[in-house]
C-alpha positions as MATLAB code, in Angstrom:
seq = 'MEFAERVPRRRLGVHGPEVPLLSLGSWNTWDRMDRDDAAELVRLAVDRGVDMFDVAHYNFGPHAENAVTDVLFGQAVRDAGIAREDYLLCGKLWLWEYPASSFAEQIKVSLGRIGTDHADMVVVGDFMERPDLKAVVRDVSELVRAGRFKAWGVNNWSAGDVLFACRFATAEGLVPPTFAQLKYNLARRSVPEGDLYGRLFSEEGLALQASDVLEGGILAGKLDPQRKIGADPGGIRDRIRAALPEIRRIADGFGVTPAQLAIAFTLAYPAVSNVLVGVSRIGQFEDNLAALGLCARRGDELREAVAGLWLDEGVVDPAASWGTDAPTAPKDTAPCR';
ca = [
       0.175   -0.049   -0.178;
       1.440    3.286   -1.062;
       0.575    4.970    1.891;
       1.861    2.515    4.571;
       2.903    5.730    6.412;
       0.584    7.775    7.909;
      -2.327    9.074    5.767;
      -1.622   12.663    4.563;
      -4.000   15.347    6.254;
      -5.485   18.927    4.945;
      -7.168   21.844    7.185;
     -10.983   21.447    7.438;
     -11.444   25.137    7.000;
      -9.602   28.078    8.354;
     -10.970   27.292   11.866;
     -11.214   23.755   11.534;
      -8.448   21.270   12.859;
      -6.098   19.056   10.480;
      -7.783   15.839    9.165;
      -7.002   12.770    7.289;
      -7.777   12.742    3.616;
      -9.665    9.531    4.351;
     -12.165    9.441    7.363;
     -14.696    6.411    8.425;
     -18.211    7.252    8.409;
     -20.654    5.294   10.901;
     -24.313    5.026    9.102;
     -24.798    1.166    8.872;
     -21.167   -0.018    9.194;
     -20.448   -0.635   12.878;
     -23.323   -2.639   12.658;
     -22.628   -4.921   10.174;
     -19.222   -6.171   11.726;
     -18.149   -8.597   14.233;
     -16.838   -6.953   17.557;
     -13.607   -8.524   16.736;
     -13.004   -7.127   13.299;
     -14.514   -3.603   14.627;
     -11.979   -3.238   16.801;
      -9.252   -4.795   14.472;
     -10.628   -2.004   11.795;
     -10.241    0.837   14.214;
      -6.452    0.054   15.368;
      -5.598   -0.427   11.521;
      -7.115    3.039   11.008;
      -5.843    5.088   13.727;
      -2.385    3.068   12.997;
      -2.336    4.343    9.256;
      -3.728    8.192   10.275;
      -7.308    7.731    9.311;
      -7.828    8.903   12.711;
     -11.097   10.833   12.049;
     -14.804    9.252   12.672;
     -17.740   10.303   11.852;
     -20.330    9.214   14.363;
     -23.847    9.758   14.975;
     -27.047    9.243   17.268;
     -29.232    8.185   14.024;
     -32.315    8.555   15.764;
     -34.178   11.896   14.428;
     -36.389   12.721   11.733;
     -35.545   10.201    8.924;
     -33.051    8.568   10.650;
     -35.524    7.658   13.603;
     -34.596    3.933   13.647;
     -33.099    3.151   16.747;
     -29.722    2.154   15.600;
     -26.721    1.414   17.803;
     -24.059    1.979   15.403;
     -22.560    4.720   17.703;
     -22.589    2.463   20.646;
     -20.761   -0.209   18.790;
     -18.213    2.440   17.565;
     -17.434    3.440   21.623;
     -17.269   -0.116   22.322;
     -14.530   -0.341   19.199;
     -12.613    1.908   20.179;
     -12.195    0.524   23.741;
     -11.911   -2.857   22.569;
      -8.753   -1.738   20.565;
      -7.249   -0.075   23.562;
      -7.316    3.483   21.571;
      -7.330    6.355   23.701;
      -9.371    9.355   23.350;
      -6.646   12.201   22.306;
      -5.578    9.503   19.473;
      -8.350   10.248   17.740;
     -10.400   13.157   15.859;
     -14.343   12.560   16.793;
     -16.897   14.360   14.368;
     -20.738   14.155   15.794;
     -23.995   15.328   14.800;
     -26.591   17.678   15.717;
     -30.250   16.902   14.227;
     -32.426   20.010   13.196;
     -35.806   17.531   12.738;
     -36.977   18.007   16.100;
     -35.218   21.423   16.782;
     -35.353   23.268   19.201;
     -37.544   21.068   21.008;
     -34.966   18.477   21.208;
     -32.208   21.066   22.382;
     -28.610   21.035   20.812;
     -26.985   20.776   24.616;
     -29.221   17.698   25.209;
     -28.800   15.836   21.849;
     -24.857   16.322   22.353;
     -25.211   15.041   25.904;
     -26.823   11.840   25.046;
     -24.828   11.282   21.872;
     -21.484   11.685   23.502;
     -22.822    9.437   26.215;
     -23.525    6.750   24.199;
     -20.007    6.711   22.798;
     -18.322    6.960   25.920;
     -17.027   10.550   25.724;
     -17.607   13.722   27.321;
     -16.633   15.743   23.998;
     -16.367   15.281   19.987;
     -13.918   17.293   17.765;
     -16.442   18.986   15.332;
     -20.094   18.344   15.142;
     -22.111   18.888   11.497;
     -25.264   20.142   11.933;
     -27.907   18.220    9.890;
     -30.230   19.158    7.089;
     -33.892   20.359    7.255;
     -37.008   20.284    5.409;
     -37.969   23.656    6.848;
     -35.740   26.181    7.731;
     -35.236   26.905   11.324;
     -34.174   30.205   12.990;
     -30.628   30.101   11.964;
     -29.392   32.788   14.205;
     -30.481   30.561   16.868;
     -28.827   27.725   15.657;
     -25.436   29.867   15.360;
     -25.665   30.992   18.923;
     -26.620   27.532   20.600;
     -23.690   26.162   18.548;
     -21.537   28.587   19.533;
     -22.264   28.215   23.288;
     -21.520   24.472   23.118;
     -18.336   25.330   21.626;
     -17.581   27.452   24.622;
     -18.897   24.361   26.825;
     -15.764   22.591   25.393;
     -18.275   20.092   23.857;
     -16.495   20.689   20.730;
     -14.237   22.898   18.562;
     -15.469   23.357   15.356;
     -18.571   23.062   13.390;
     -20.013   22.332    9.976;
     -22.875   21.903    7.979;
     -24.608   19.136    6.230;
     -26.113   19.516    2.832;
     -27.406   23.247    3.311;
     -27.690   25.811    0.525;
     -24.950   27.887    0.110;
     -26.849   30.922    0.667;
     -27.914   29.493    4.396;
     -23.907   28.652    5.046;
     -23.238   32.582    4.013;
     -25.873   33.638    6.229;
     -24.339   31.630    9.220;
     -21.260   32.322    8.471;
     -21.527   36.190    8.209;
     -23.910   36.250   11.629;
     -21.194   34.398   13.403;
     -19.048   36.879   12.660;
     -20.871   40.121   12.659;
     -21.715   38.678   16.545;
     -18.466   37.365   17.573;
     -19.670   33.660   17.510;
     -18.172   31.097   15.981;
     -18.587   30.370   12.005;
     -19.150   27.013   10.467;
     -15.806   25.979    8.924;
     -16.613   23.299    6.742;
     -19.730   21.737    4.519;
     -20.436   17.902    4.554;
     -21.905   17.684    1.013;
     -22.879   14.629   -0.878;
     -20.361   15.013   -3.672;
     -19.519   11.806   -6.073;
     -18.197   11.618   -9.979;
     -22.105   12.000  -10.748;
     -23.103   14.280   -8.300;
     -21.010   17.621   -8.923;
     -23.588   20.494   -9.231;
     -23.791   21.637   -5.812;
     -20.452   21.705   -4.596;
     -19.015   22.927   -7.993;
     -21.194   25.397   -8.828;
     -20.415   28.978   -8.435;
     -22.385   29.376   -5.001;
     -20.467   27.171   -3.030;
     -17.300   27.835   -5.002;
     -17.102   31.385   -3.774;
     -17.919   29.971   -0.112;
     -14.652   27.570   -0.457;
     -12.736   30.140   -1.978;
     -13.723   33.419   -0.352;
     -14.713   32.504    3.011;
     -12.300   29.643    3.509;
     -14.921   27.127    4.069;
     -14.108   23.438    3.756;
     -15.867   20.784    1.639;
     -16.162   17.527    3.496;
     -17.493   14.831    0.776;
     -20.143   12.303    1.973;
     -21.662    9.388   -0.374;
     -18.625    9.593   -2.524;
     -19.225    5.703   -3.241;
     -23.106    6.291   -3.634;
     -23.928    3.663   -1.006;
     -21.701    1.260   -2.850;
     -23.179    1.927   -6.156;
     -19.906    3.554   -7.191;
     -17.679    0.616   -6.087;
     -19.868   -1.926   -8.066;
     -22.787   -2.882   -5.962;
     -25.944   -2.558   -7.723;
     -28.343   -2.866   -5.116;
     -26.642   -2.445   -1.606;
     -28.333   -4.519    0.972;
     -28.473   -1.463    3.483;
     -30.206    1.855    3.859;
     -28.281    4.717    1.831;
     -28.834    8.256    1.543;
     -31.253   10.612   -0.430;
     -31.601   10.704   -4.407;
     -31.857   14.415   -5.260;
     -32.260   14.802   -8.620;
     -33.583   11.115   -9.307;
     -30.738    9.981  -11.053;
     -29.763    6.947   -9.216;
     -30.904    4.361  -12.036;
     -28.672    6.299  -14.108;
     -26.056    6.203  -11.892;
     -26.644    2.097  -12.038;
     -26.567    2.202  -15.716;
     -23.502    4.143  -15.702;
     -21.151    1.139  -13.870;
     -20.324   -0.301  -17.117;
     -18.746    2.951  -18.382;
     -17.444    3.532  -15.074;
     -16.016    0.001  -14.815;
     -13.950    0.511  -18.153;
     -12.432    4.234  -17.206;
     -11.328    2.288  -13.729;
      -9.694   -0.464  -15.990;
      -8.069    1.835  -18.143;
      -5.987    3.327  -15.120;
      -5.688   -0.165  -13.769;
      -7.699    0.448  -10.587;
     -11.142   -0.659   -8.985;
     -14.127    1.738   -9.642;
     -14.142    2.618   -5.408;
     -10.662    3.583   -6.048;
     -11.555    5.813   -9.004;
     -14.376    7.307   -7.116;
     -12.578    8.255   -4.224;
      -9.588    9.928   -6.206;
     -11.816   12.036   -8.510;
     -13.746   13.317   -5.169;
     -10.323   14.053   -3.579;
      -8.547   15.763   -6.772;
     -10.958   18.358   -6.529;
      -9.179   21.290   -4.687;
     -11.911   22.325   -2.167;
     -12.334   19.102   -0.717;
     -10.552   18.341    2.625;
     -11.494   14.998    3.334;
     -13.974   12.329    2.328;
     -16.065   10.185    4.051;
     -16.167    6.284    3.379;
     -18.391    3.361    5.454;
     -16.228    0.339    4.992;
     -17.260   -3.132    7.069;
     -14.265   -5.167    6.131;
     -10.786   -4.928    6.338;
     -10.144   -5.411    2.318;
     -12.790   -2.238    1.727;
     -10.459   -0.213    3.611;
      -6.970   -0.985    2.075;
      -8.987   -0.754   -1.278;
      -9.765    2.753   -0.085;
      -7.004    3.756    0.591;
      -4.948    3.033   -2.559;
      -7.148    5.794   -4.061;
      -5.018    8.190   -2.052;
      -1.899    7.081   -4.503;
      -4.073    7.380   -7.458;
      -5.295   11.120   -6.777;
      -1.650   12.209   -6.367;
      -0.277   10.515   -9.401;
      -3.182   10.872  -11.748;
      -6.057   13.066  -10.306;
      -6.625   15.568  -13.144;
      -6.180   13.087  -15.854;
      -8.874   11.208  -14.106;
     -11.289   13.865  -13.729;
     -11.038   14.645  -17.084;
     -11.642   11.134  -17.852;
     -15.149   10.755  -16.310;
     -16.127   13.991  -16.927;
     -19.107   12.744  -19.341;
     -20.632   10.895  -16.277;
     -21.586   14.445  -14.345;
     -25.215   12.860  -14.065;
     -26.785   15.694  -12.147;
     -25.966   18.459  -14.351;
     -28.968   20.496  -15.213;
     -30.727   18.437  -12.914;
     -30.236   19.570   -9.249;
     -29.840   23.455   -8.539;
     -26.556   24.465   -7.485;
     -28.218   26.764   -5.391;
     -30.632   23.974   -4.094;
     -30.774   22.265   -0.287;
     -33.499   20.567    1.544;
     -34.295   24.134    2.612;
     -35.691   27.310    1.092;
     -34.199   30.141   -0.319;
     -32.017   31.801    2.108;
     -32.391   34.769    4.591;
     -30.474   37.794    3.508;
     -27.119   37.948    5.044;
     -25.885   40.488    7.286;
     -23.936   43.121    4.822;
     -20.864   44.901    5.134;
     -19.233   41.806    7.134;
     -15.732   40.592    6.842;
     -15.466   36.923    5.481;
     -15.098   34.158    7.756;
     -11.399   33.851    7.152;
];
């Protein structure tokens, strides 16, 4: 494996920590592994420098499924003998039942289920109806000041909503978001590569944390994943399945697997600080790690090779989110840098 040494790192936005290029998600992963295998994977990941874990309490809104994947992750860390200071934890705060379910109570329960008293960063989840964004920024900032975590980002918000949160935080002396966790893969490019988010990345110092990079496994060659996977903005998932033979052809031309092609494509986008992948086997983990070398060697070349597979172009609005149009951002405030 080309990166037998520790995996390279990039800063997660101006206000965020340095994170490994590859990080491990938790949705429908740890609950698909044997206990010993989970501990082995955690130990191997930390040894290789893949020491950031995105872990959430999935029991809100569409995720109200009583999953225990977060509990199992905490168990795996303890079984592996990993000290809390030896890994980065990215938690989630959900807006589905906010403010009735306060962020303070959510983080208390979530961290307690994992077995720690603090995260390193959190992602504030998506929404159908916009909450009071000023209250969101205030409440998140209060938890930063309370030592619950040090940085925060957003999940699938519109660029307008992120700009509002960023500028409001700056104007009020609060903590601005430092990254956006967005669906981003070789087929889904319209929002992360759109002009609106492009300005956030270049002018506001925001970082992109890429999720759904393998489309729930479809871009790795699993046409019908046997687990729940993310939403399908634009209704293009069947088109992604139909494109798999072409994806395999291109991957074969580079001498790599489809998963490696997909991960390397995403990492080669300059705004990306790191990508989240879900693995449940050591073999998957090793395969995904090999994408880092591919990106370093041939990133620009492979992005050009898959240019015709941009399947949500003209289908998904680059300004879109689960919410509605953004409120007006405070004027005459400095960027979040």
